[in-house]
Coordinates of N, CA, C and O in Angstrom, one line a residue:
M9 N -52.9 -72.3 9.7 CA -52.9 -73.7 9.6 C -54.3 -74.2 9.5 O -55.2 -73.5 10.0
R10 N -54.5 -75.3 8.9 CA -55.8 -75.8 8.7 C -56.3 -76.4 10.0 O -55.5 -76.9 10.8
G11 N -57.6 -76.3 10.2 CA -58.2 -76.9 11.4 C -58.3 -75.9 12.6 O -58.7 -76.3 13.6
G12 N -57.8 -74.7 12.4 CA -57.9 -73.7 13.5 C -56.9 -74.0 14.6 O -55.9 -74.7 14.4
Q13 N -57.2 -73.5 15.8 CA -56.2 -73.7 16.9 C -56.5 -75.0 17.6 O -57.5 -75.3 18.1
S14 N -55.4 -75.8 17.6 CA -55.5 -77.1 18.3 C -54.1 -77.4 18.8 O -53.1 -76.8 18.5
E15 N -54.0 -78.4 19.7 CA -52.8 -78.8 20.3 C -51.7 -79.2 19.3 O -50.6 -78.7 19.3
A16 N -52.2 -79.9 18.3 CA -51.2 -80.4 17.3 C -50.7 -79.2 16.4 O -49.5 -79.1 16.1
N17 N -51.6 -78.2 16.1 CA -51.2 -77.1 15.3 C -50.3 -76.2 16.1 O -49.3 -75.6 15.6
V18 N -50.6 -76.0 17.4 CA -49.7 -75.2 18.2 C -48.3 -75.8 18.4 O -47.3 -75.0 18.3
R19 N -48.2 -77.1 18.6 CA -46.9 -77.8 18.6 C -46.2 -77.7 17.3 O -45.0 -77.4 17.3
A20 N -46.9 -77.8 16.2 CA -46.2 -77.7 14.9 C -45.7 -76.3 14.6 O -44.6 -76.1 14.1
L21 N -46.5 -75.3 15.0 CA -46.1 -73.9 14.9 C -44.9 -73.6 15.7 O -43.9 -73.0 15.3
E22 N -44.9 -74.1 17.0 CA -43.8 -73.9 17.9 C -42.5 -74.6 17.4 O -41.4 -74.1 17.5
Q23 N -42.7 -75.7 16.8 CA -41.5 -76.4 16.2 C -40.9 -75.6 15.0 O -39.7 -75.5 14.9
Q24 N -41.8 -75.1 14.2 CA -41.3 -74.2 13.1 C -40.6 -73.0 13.5 O -39.7 -72.5 12.9
L25 N -41.2 -72.4 14.6 CA -40.6 -71.1 15.1 C -39.4 -71.3 16.0 O -38.8 -70.4 16.5
G26 N -39.0 -72.6 16.3 CA -37.9 -72.9 17.2 C -36.6 -72.3 16.8 O -35.8 -71.8 17.6
S27 N -36.3 -72.1 15.5 CA -35.0 -71.6 15.1 C -35.1 -70.0 15.1 O -34.1 -69.4 14.7
F28 N -36.2 -69.4 15.4 CA -36.4 -68.0 15.4 C -36.8 -67.5 16.8 O -37.9 -67.5 17.2
P29 N -35.7 -67.2 17.6 CA -36.0 -67.0 19.1 C -36.9 -65.8 19.4 O -37.5 -65.7 20.4
N30 N -36.9 -64.8 18.4 CA -37.7 -63.6 18.7 C -39.1 -63.7 18.2 O -40.0 -62.9 18.5
A31 N -39.4 -64.8 17.5 CA -40.8 -64.9 16.9 C -41.7 -65.5 18.0 O -41.3 -66.4 18.8
K32 N -42.9 -65.0 18.0 CA -43.9 -65.6 19.0 C -45.2 -65.9 18.2 O -45.6 -65.2 17.3
G33 N -45.7 -67.0 18.5 CA -47.0 -67.4 17.9 C -48.2 -66.9 18.6 O -48.2 -66.6 19.8
G34 N -49.2 -66.8 17.8 CA -50.5 -66.3 18.4 C -51.5 -66.0 17.3 O -51.2 -65.9 16.2
D35 N -52.8 -65.8 17.7 CA -53.8 -65.5 16.7 C -53.9 -63.9 16.6 O -53.2 -63.2 17.3
A36 N -54.7 -63.5 15.6 CA -54.8 -62.1 15.4 C -55.3 -61.3 16.5 O -55.0 -60.1 16.7
R37 N -56.2 -61.9 17.3 CA -56.8 -61.2 18.4 C -55.8 -60.9 19.5 O -55.7 -59.7 20.1
E38 N -54.8 -61.8 19.7 CA -53.8 -61.6 20.7 C -52.8 -60.5 20.2 O -52.3 -59.7 21.0
V39 N -52.5 -60.5 19.0 CA -51.6 -59.5 18.4 C -52.2 -58.1 18.5 O -51.6 -57.2 19.0
H40 N -53.5 -57.9 18.3 CA -54.2 -56.6 18.3 C -54.4 -56.2 19.8 O -54.5 -55.0 20.1
R41 N -54.4 -57.1 20.7 CA -54.5 -56.7 22.1 C -53.2 -56.2 22.7 O -53.2 -55.6 23.8
Q42 N -52.1 -56.5 22.0 CA -50.8 -56.1 22.5 C -50.2 -55.0 21.6 O -49.3 -55.3 20.9
P43 N -50.7 -53.7 21.7 CA -50.1 -52.8 20.7 C -48.7 -52.4 21.1 O -48.0 -51.9 20.3
D44 N -48.2 -52.6 22.3 CA -46.9 -52.3 22.7 C -45.9 -53.3 22.1 O -44.7 -53.0 22.0
Q45 N -46.4 -54.4 21.6 CA -45.4 -55.4 21.0 C -45.2 -55.2 19.5 O -44.4 -55.9 18.9
R46 N -45.9 -54.2 19.0 CA -45.7 -53.9 17.5 C -44.3 -53.3 17.3 O -43.8 -52.6 18.2
P47 N -43.7 -53.6 16.2 CA -42.4 -53.0 15.9 C -42.4 -51.5 15.8 O -43.4 -50.9 15.3
E48 N -41.4 -50.9 16.4 CA -41.4 -49.4 16.3 C -41.1 -48.8 14.9 O -40.3 -49.4 14.2
F49 N -41.8 -47.8 14.6 CA -41.6 -47.2 13.3 C -40.6 -46.0 13.4 O -40.8 -45.2 14.3
D50 N -39.7 -46.0 12.6 CA -38.6 -45.0 12.7 C -39.0 -43.8 11.7 O -38.9 -44.0 10.5
P51 N -39.4 -42.6 12.1 CA -39.7 -41.5 11.2 C -38.5 -41.0 10.5 O -38.7 -40.3 9.6
H52 N -37.3 -41.3 10.9 CA -36.1 -40.8 10.2 C -36.1 -41.3 8.8 O -35.5 -40.6 7.9
I53 N -36.6 -42.5 8.5 CA -36.6 -43.0 7.2 C -37.5 -42.0 6.3 O -37.1 -41.8 5.1
L54 N -38.6 -41.6 6.8 CA -39.4 -40.6 6.1 C -38.7 -39.3 5.8 O -38.8 -38.7 4.7
Y55 N -37.9 -38.8 6.8 CA -37.1 -37.6 6.6 C -36.0 -37.8 5.5 O -35.8 -36.8 4.7
V56 N -35.4 -39.0 5.4 CA -34.4 -39.2 4.4 C -35.2 -39.2 3.0 O -34.7 -38.6 2.1
L57 N -36.3 -39.8 2.9 CA -37.1 -39.8 1.7 C -37.5 -38.4 1.3 O -37.5 -38.0 0.1
L58 N -37.9 -37.7 2.3 CA -38.3 -36.2 2.1 C -37.1 -35.5 1.6 O -37.2 -34.6 0.7
A59 N -35.9 -35.6 2.2 CA -34.7 -34.9 1.7 C -34.4 -35.3 0.2 O -34.0 -34.5 -0.6
L60 N -34.6 -36.6 -0.1 CA -34.3 -37.0 -1.5 C -35.3 -36.3 -2.5 O -34.9 -35.9 -3.5
S61 N -36.6 -36.2 -2.0 CA -37.6 -35.6 -2.9 C -37.3 -34.1 -3.0 O -37.5 -33.5 -4.1
V62 N -36.7 -33.5 -2.0 CA -36.4 -32.0 -2.1 C -35.3 -31.9 -3.0 O -35.2 -30.9 -3.8
I63 N -34.2 -32.7 -3.0 CA -33.1 -32.6 -3.9 C -33.6 -32.8 -5.3 O -33.2 -32.1 -6.2
V64 N -34.5 -33.7 -5.6 CA -35.0 -33.9 -6.9 C -35.8 -32.7 -7.4 O -35.7 -32.3 -8.5
S65 N -36.6 -32.2 -6.5 CA -37.4 -30.9 -6.8 C -36.5 -29.8 -7.1 O -36.8 -28.9 -7.9
L66 N -35.3 -29.7 -6.4 CA -34.4 -28.7 -6.6 C -33.9 -28.7 -8.0 O -33.8 -27.7 -8.7
F67 N -33.5 -29.9 -8.5 CA -33.0 -30.0 -9.9 C -34.1 -29.8 -10.9 O -33.8 -29.2 -11.9
G68 N -35.3 -30.1 -10.5 CA -36.4 -29.9 -11.4 C -36.7 -28.4 -11.6 O -37.0 -27.9 -12.7
I69 N -36.6 -27.6 -10.4 CA -36.8 -26.2 -10.5 C -35.7 -25.5 -11.3 O -35.9 -24.6 -12.1
V70 N -34.5 -26.0 -11.1 CA -33.3 -25.4 -11.8 C -33.5 -25.6 -13.3 O -33.3 -24.7 -14.1
N71 N -33.8 -26.9 -13.6 CA -34.0 -27.2 -15.0 C -35.1 -26.3 -15.7 O -34.9 -25.8 -16.8
T72 N -36.2 -26.2 -15.0 CA -37.3 -25.4 -15.5 C -36.9 -24.0 -15.7 O -37.2 -23.3 -16.7
L73 N -36.2 -23.4 -14.7 CA -35.8 -22.0 -14.8 C -34.7 -21.8 -15.9 O -34.8 -20.8 -16.6
V74 N -33.8 -22.7 -16.1 CA -32.8 -22.6 -17.1 C -33.5 -22.6 -18.5 O -33.2 -21.8 -19.4
L75 N -34.5 -23.5 -18.7 CA -35.2 -23.6 -19.9 C -36.0 -22.3 -20.1 O -36.2 -21.8 -21.3
T76 N -36.6 -21.8 -19.1 CA -37.4 -20.5 -19.1 C -36.5 -19.4 -19.5 O -36.9 -18.6 -20.4
V77 N -35.3 -19.3 -19.1 CA -34.3 -18.3 -19.4 C -34.0 -18.4 -20.9 O -34.0 -17.4 -21.6
F78 N -33.7 -19.6 -21.4 CA -33.4 -19.8 -22.7 C -34.6 -19.4 -23.7 O -34.4 -18.8 -24.7
E79 N -35.8 -19.8 -23.3 CA -36.9 -19.5 -24.1 C -37.3 -18.0 -24.1 O -37.8 -17.5 -25.1
R80 N -37.0 -17.4 -23.0 CA -37.3 -16.0 -22.9 C -36.2 -15.0 -23.1 O -36.2 -13.9 -22.6
T81 N -35.1 -15.5 -23.8 CA -33.9 -14.7 -24.0 C -34.3 -13.4 -24.7 O -33.8 -12.3 -24.3
R82 N -35.1 -13.4 -25.7 CA -35.4 -12.2 -26.4 C -36.3 -11.3 -25.5 O -36.0 -10.1 -25.5
E83 N -37.2 -11.8 -24.8 CA -38.0 -11.0 -23.8 C -37.1 -10.4 -22.8 O -37.3 -9.2 -22.5
L84 N -36.1 -11.1 -22.2 CA -35.3 -10.5 -21.2 C -34.4 -9.5 -21.8 O -34.1 -8.5 -21.2
G85 N -33.9 -9.7 -23.1 CA -33.2 -8.6 -23.8 C -34.0 -7.4 -24.0 O -33.5 -6.3 -23.8
M86 N -35.3 -7.6 -24.3 CA -36.1 -6.4 -24.4 C -36.4 -5.6 -23.2 O -36.3 -4.4 -23.1
L87 N -36.5 -6.4 -22.1 CA -36.7 -5.8 -20.8 C -35.4 -5.0 -20.4 O -35.5 -3.9 -19.8
R88 N -34.3 -5.6 -20.6 CA -33.1 -4.9 -20.3 C -32.9 -3.7 -21.2 O -32.4 -2.6 -20.8
A89 N -33.3 -3.8 -22.5 CA -33.2 -2.7 -23.4 C -34.0 -1.4 -23.0 O -33.6 -0.3 -23.2
I90 N -35.2 -1.7 -22.3 CA -36.0 -0.6 -22.0 C -35.7 -0.1 -20.6 O -36.5 0.8 -20.1
G91 N -34.7 -0.6 -19.9 CA -34.3 -0.1 -18.7 C -34.3 -1.0 -17.4 O -34.0 -0.5 -16.3
M92 N -34.6 -2.2 -17.5 CA -34.5 -3.1 -16.4 C -33.0 -3.4 -16.1 O -32.3 -3.6 -17.0
T93 N -32.7 -3.3 -14.8 CA -31.3 -3.6 -14.4 C -31.0 -5.0 -14.2 O -32.0 -5.9 -14.2
R94 N -29.8 -5.4 -14.1 CA -29.4 -6.8 -13.9 C -30.0 -7.3 -12.6 O -30.4 -8.4 -12.5
R95 N -30.0 -6.4 -11.6 CA -30.5 -6.8 -10.3 C -32.0 -7.1 -10.4 O -32.5 -8.0 -9.7
Q96 N -32.7 -6.3 -11.1 CA -34.1 -6.5 -11.3 C -34.5 -7.8 -12.0 O -35.4 -8.5 -11.7
V97 N -33.6 -8.2 -13.0 CA -33.7 -9.4 -13.7 C -33.5 -10.6 -12.8 O -34.2 -11.6 -12.7
R98 N -32.4 -10.5 -12.0 CA -32.2 -11.6 -10.9 C -33.3 -11.7 -10.0 O -33.7 -12.8 -9.7
R99 N -33.8 -10.6 -9.5 CA -35.0 -10.6 -8.6 C -36.2 -11.3 -9.2 O -36.9 -12.1 -8.6
M100 N -36.5 -11.0 -10.5 CA -37.6 -11.5 -11.2 C -37.5 -13.1 -11.3 O -38.5 -13.8 -10.9
I101 N -36.3 -13.5 -11.7 CA -36.1 -15.0 -11.7 C -36.3 -15.6 -10.3 O -36.8 -16.7 -10.2
R102 N -35.7 -15.0 -9.3 CA -35.8 -15.5 -7.9 C -37.3 -15.6 -7.5 O -37.7 -16.6 -6.9
Y103 N -38.1 -14.6 -7.8 CA -39.5 -14.6 -7.5 C -40.2 -15.8 -8.2 O -41.0 -16.4 -7.6
E104 N -39.9 -15.9 -9.4 CA -40.5 -17.1 -10.1 C -40.1 -18.4 -9.6 O -41.0 -19.3 -9.4
S105 N -38.9 -18.5 -9.1 CA -38.4 -19.8 -8.5 C -39.1 -20.0 -7.2 O -39.6 -21.1 -6.9
V106 N -39.2 -19.0 -6.4 CA -39.9 -19.1 -5.0 C -41.4 -19.4 -5.2 O -41.9 -20.3 -4.5
I107 N -42.0 -18.8 -6.2 CA -43.4 -19.0 -6.3 C -43.6 -20.5 -6.8 O -44.5 -21.2 -6.4
T108 N -42.8 -21.0 -7.7 CA -42.9 -22.3 -8.2 C -42.6 -23.3 -7.0 O -43.4 -24.3 -6.9
A109 N -41.6 -23.0 -6.2 CA -41.3 -23.9 -5.1 C -42.5 -23.8 -4.1 O -42.9 -24.9 -3.5
L110 N -43.1 -22.7 -3.8 CA -44.2 -22.6 -2.9 C -45.4 -23.3 -3.4 O -46.1 -23.9 -2.6
I111 N -45.7 -23.2 -4.6 CA -46.9 -23.9 -5.2 C -46.7 -25.4 -5.0 O -47.6 -26.2 -4.5
G112 N -45.5 -25.9 -5.2 CA -45.2 -27.4 -5.0 C -45.2 -27.7 -3.5 O -45.8 -28.8 -3.1
G113 N -44.7 -26.9 -2.7 CA -44.7 -27.1 -1.3 C -46.0 -27.1 -0.7 O -46.4 -28.0 0.1
V114 N -46.9 -26.1 -1.0 CA -48.3 -26.0 -0.5 C -49.1 -27.2 -1.0 O -49.8 -27.8 -0.2
L115 N -49.0 -27.6 -2.3 CA -49.7 -28.7 -2.7 C -49.3 -30.0 -2.1 O -50.1 -30.8 -1.7
G116 N -48.0 -30.1 -1.9 CA -47.4 -31.3 -1.2 C -47.9 -31.4 0.3 O -48.3 -32.5 0.7
I117 N -47.8 -30.3 1.0 CA -48.3 -30.3 2.3 C -49.8 -30.6 2.5 O -50.2 -31.4 3.3
A118 N -50.6 -30.0 1.6 CA -52.0 -30.2 1.7 C -52.4 -31.6 1.3 O -53.2 -32.3 1.9
L119 N -51.7 -32.1 0.3 CA -52.0 -33.6 -0.1 C -51.6 -34.5 1.0 O -52.3 -35.5 1.2
G120 N -50.4 -34.2 1.6 CA -50.0 -35.1 2.7 C -51.0 -35.0 3.9 O -51.2 -36.1 4.5
V121 N -51.5 -33.9 4.2 CA -52.5 -33.8 5.3 C -53.7 -34.5 5.0 O -54.3 -35.3 5.8
V122 N -54.2 -34.4 3.8 CA -55.5 -35.0 3.3 C -55.3 -36.5 3.3 O -56.1 -37.3 3.8
L123 N -54.2 -37.0 2.8 CA -53.9 -38.5 2.7 C -53.7 -39.0 4.1 O -54.2 -40.1 4.5
G124 N -53.1 -38.3 5.0 CA -52.9 -38.7 6.4 C -54.3 -38.7 7.1 O -54.5 -39.7 7.8
A125 N -55.1 -37.8 6.9 CA -56.5 -37.8 7.5 C -57.3 -39.0 6.9 O -58.0 -39.7 7.7
L126 N -57.2 -39.3 5.6 CA -57.9 -40.5 5.1 C -57.3 -41.8 5.7 O -58.1 -42.7 6.0
L127 N -56.0 -41.8 5.9 CA -55.5 -43.1 6.6 C -56.0 -43.2 7.9 O -56.3 -44.3 8.4
V128 N -56.0 -42.1 8.8 CA -56.5 -42.2 10.1 C -58.0 -42.6 10.2 O -58.4 -43.3 11.0
A129 N -58.7 -42.1 9.2 CA -60.2 -42.5 9.1 C -60.3 -44.0 8.9 O -61.4 -44.5 9.3
R130 N -59.4 -44.6 8.3 CA -59.5 -46.1 7.9 C -58.9 -47.0 8.9 O -59.3 -48.1 9.1
V131 N -57.9 -46.6 9.6 CA -57.1 -47.4 10.5 C -57.4 -47.0 11.9 O -57.2 -45.7 12.3
D132 N -57.8 -47.9 12.7 CA -58.4 -47.6 14.0 C -57.3 -47.1 15.1 O -57.5 -46.3 15.8
F133 N -56.1 -47.8 15.0 CA -55.1 -47.5 16.1 C -54.2 -46.4 15.8 O -53.3 -46.1 16.6
I134 N -54.4 -45.6 14.7 CA -53.6 -44.4 14.4 C -54.4 -43.2 14.8 O -55.5 -43.1 14.6
V135 N -53.7 -42.3 15.5 CA -54.3 -41.0 16.0 C -53.8 -39.9 15.1 O -52.6 -39.8 14.9
F136 N -54.6 -39.0 14.6 CA -54.3 -37.9 13.8 C -53.8 -36.7 14.6 O -54.5 -36.3 15.5
S137 N -52.7 -36.3 14.3 CA -52.1 -35.1 14.9 C -51.4 -34.2 13.8 O -50.7 -34.8 12.9
L138 N -51.7 -32.9 13.8 CA -51.1 -32.1 12.8 C -49.9 -31.4 13.4 O -50.1 -30.5 14.2
P139 N -48.7 -31.7 13.0 CA -47.5 -31.1 13.5 C -47.3 -29.7 12.8 O -46.5 -29.5 11.9
T140 N -47.9 -28.6 13.3 CA -47.9 -27.4 12.7 C -46.5 -26.8 12.7 O -46.1 -26.1 11.8
G141 N -45.7 -27.0 13.7 CA -44.3 -26.5 13.7 C -43.5 -27.1 12.6 O -42.8 -26.3 11.9
R142 N -43.6 -28.3 12.3 CA -42.9 -29.0 11.3 C -43.4 -28.5 9.9 O -42.6 -28.4 9.0
L143 N -44.7 -28.3 9.8 CA -45.2 -27.8 8.6 C -44.8 -26.5 8.2 O -44.4 -26.1 7.1
I144 N -44.6 -25.6 9.2 CA -44.1 -24.2 9.0 C -42.6 -24.3 8.6 O -42.2 -23.6 7.7
V145 N -41.9 -25.2 9.3 CA -40.4 -25.4 8.9 C -40.3 -25.9 7.5 O -39.5 -25.4 6.7
F146 N -41.2 -26.8 7.1 CA -41.2 -27.3 5.7 C -41.5 -26.2 4.7 O -41.0 -26.1 3.5
A147 N -42.5 -25.3 5.0 CA -42.9 -24.2 4.2 C -41.7 -23.3 4.0 O -41.4 -22.8 2.9
I148 N -41.0 -23.0 5.1 CA -39.8 -22.1 5.0 C -38.7 -22.8 4.2 O -38.0 -22.1 3.4
A149 N -38.6 -24.1 4.3 CA -37.6 -24.8 3.6 C -37.9 -24.8 2.1 O -36.9 -24.7 1.3
T150 N -39.1 -24.8 1.7 CA -39.5 -24.6 0.3 C -39.1 -23.3 -0.3 O -38.6 -23.2 -1.4
I151 N -39.1 -22.2 0.5 CA -38.7 -20.9 0.1 C -37.2 -20.9 -0.1 O -36.7 -20.4 -1.1
V152 N -36.5 -21.5 0.8 CA -35.0 -21.6 0.7 C -34.6 -22.4 -0.5 O -33.7 -22.0 -1.2
V153 N -35.3 -23.5 -0.7 CA -35.0 -24.4 -1.9 C -35.2 -23.6 -3.1 O -34.5 -23.6 -4.1
G154 N -36.3 -22.8 -3.2 CA -36.6 -21.9 -4.3 C -35.5 -20.9 -4.6 O -35.1 -20.6 -5.7
L155 N -35.0 -20.3 -3.5 CA -34.0 -19.3 -3.6 C -32.6 -20.0 -4.1 O -31.9 -19.5 -5.0
L156 N -32.4 -21.2 -3.6 CA -31.2 -21.9 -4.0 C -31.2 -22.3 -5.5 O -30.2 -22.2 -6.2
A157 N -32.4 -22.7 -5.9 CA -32.6 -23.2 -7.3 C -32.5 -22.0 -8.3 O -32.2 -22.3 -9.4
A158 N -32.7 -20.8 -7.8 CA -32.7 -19.6 -8.7 C -31.3 -19.0 -8.9 O -31.1 -18.2 -9.8
I159 N -30.3 -19.5 -8.2 CA -29.0 -18.9 -8.2 C -28.4 -18.9 -9.6 O -28.1 -17.9 -10.2
F160 N -28.2 -20.1 -10.2 CA -27.7 -20.2 -11.5 C -28.5 -19.6 -12.6 O -28.0 -18.8 -13.5
P161 N -29.8 -19.9 -12.7 CA -30.6 -19.3 -13.8 C -30.6 -17.7 -13.7 O -30.6 -17.1 -14.7
A162 N -30.7 -17.2 -12.5 CA -30.8 -15.7 -12.4 C -29.5 -15.1 -12.8 O -29.5 -14.1 -13.4
R163 N -28.4 -15.7 -12.4 CA -27.1 -15.2 -12.8 C -27.0 -15.3 -14.3 O -26.5 -14.2 -14.9
R164 N -27.4 -16.3 -15.0 CA -27.3 -16.4 -16.4 C -28.2 -15.3 -17.1 O -27.8 -14.7 -18.0
A165 N -29.4 -15.1 -16.6 CA -30.3 -14.2 -17.1 C -29.8 -12.8 -17.0 O -29.9 -11.9 -17.9
A166 N -29.2 -12.5 -15.9 CA -28.6 -11.1 -15.6 C -27.4 -10.8 -16.5 O -27.1 -9.7 -16.9
R167 N -26.7 -11.9 -16.9 CA -25.5 -11.7 -17.7 C -25.7 -11.7 -19.2 O -24.8 -11.5 -20.0
L168 N -27.0 -11.7 -19.6 CA -27.3 -11.8 -21.0 C -26.8 -10.5 -21.7 O -27.1 -9.4 -21.1
N169 N -26.2 -10.6 -22.8 CA -25.9 -9.4 -23.7 C -27.1 -8.9 -24.3 O -27.8 -9.6 -25.0
V170 N -27.5 -7.7 -24.1 CA -28.7 -7.1 -24.5 C -28.9 -7.2 -26.0 O -29.9 -7.6 -26.5
L171 N -27.8 -6.7 -26.8 CA -27.9 -6.8 -28.2 C -28.0 -8.2 -28.8 O -28.8 -8.5 -29.7
A172 N -27.2 -9.1 -28.2 CA -27.4 -10.5 -28.7 C -28.7 -11.1 -28.3 O -29.3 -11.9 -29.1
A173 N -29.2 -10.7 -27.1 CA -30.6 -11.3 -26.7 C -31.7 -10.8 -27.7 O -32.7 -11.5 -27.9
L174 N -31.6 -9.5 -28.1 CA -32.6 -9.0 -28.9 C -32.6 -9.6 -30.3 O -33.6 -9.7 -31.0
Q175 N -31.4 -10.1 -30.7 CA -31.3 -10.8 -32.1 C -31.5 -12.3 -32.0 O -31.6 -12.9 -33.0
Y176 N -31.7 -12.8 -30.8 CA -31.9 -14.2 -30.6 C -33.2 -14.7 -31.1 O -34.2 -14.0 -31.0
E177 N -33.2 -15.8 -31.8 CA -34.4 -16.3 -32.4 C -34.7 -17.6 -31.9 O -34.1 -18.6 -31.8

């Protein structure tokens, strides 16, 4: 309000806030002095967003691997023709999937830690803590997501007909 803090402004503000029983008036200094009065942040919202990003990345990895199998049909046929077993083909696709997922997971975790540290450096009332247990769980989860994403493409690559794959152009 114009004019700073005065009796008339305080009364006008209280009148405006009358229909909102939970709202309290005050200046910025009073709000910063009462950190307990800040609204609680629910970290479960971040976990839901994280789960959605994992699902999207799962589909991205599956799509990438399926396209890789299509593009490398002739190569896979050649490998099978010189003695690679179906099991070895499935394992190769699984390794590629896990490596792709781990690269994304490590980059995501590192970027999150760096951005969190930058946020803490700029905002005074936030304390930086590194949840190593959760980070390890997320790293393991990236491996599991990589393995899940490889099921369909690895199965398709292992089932390729060797002669048809060699003639594929």
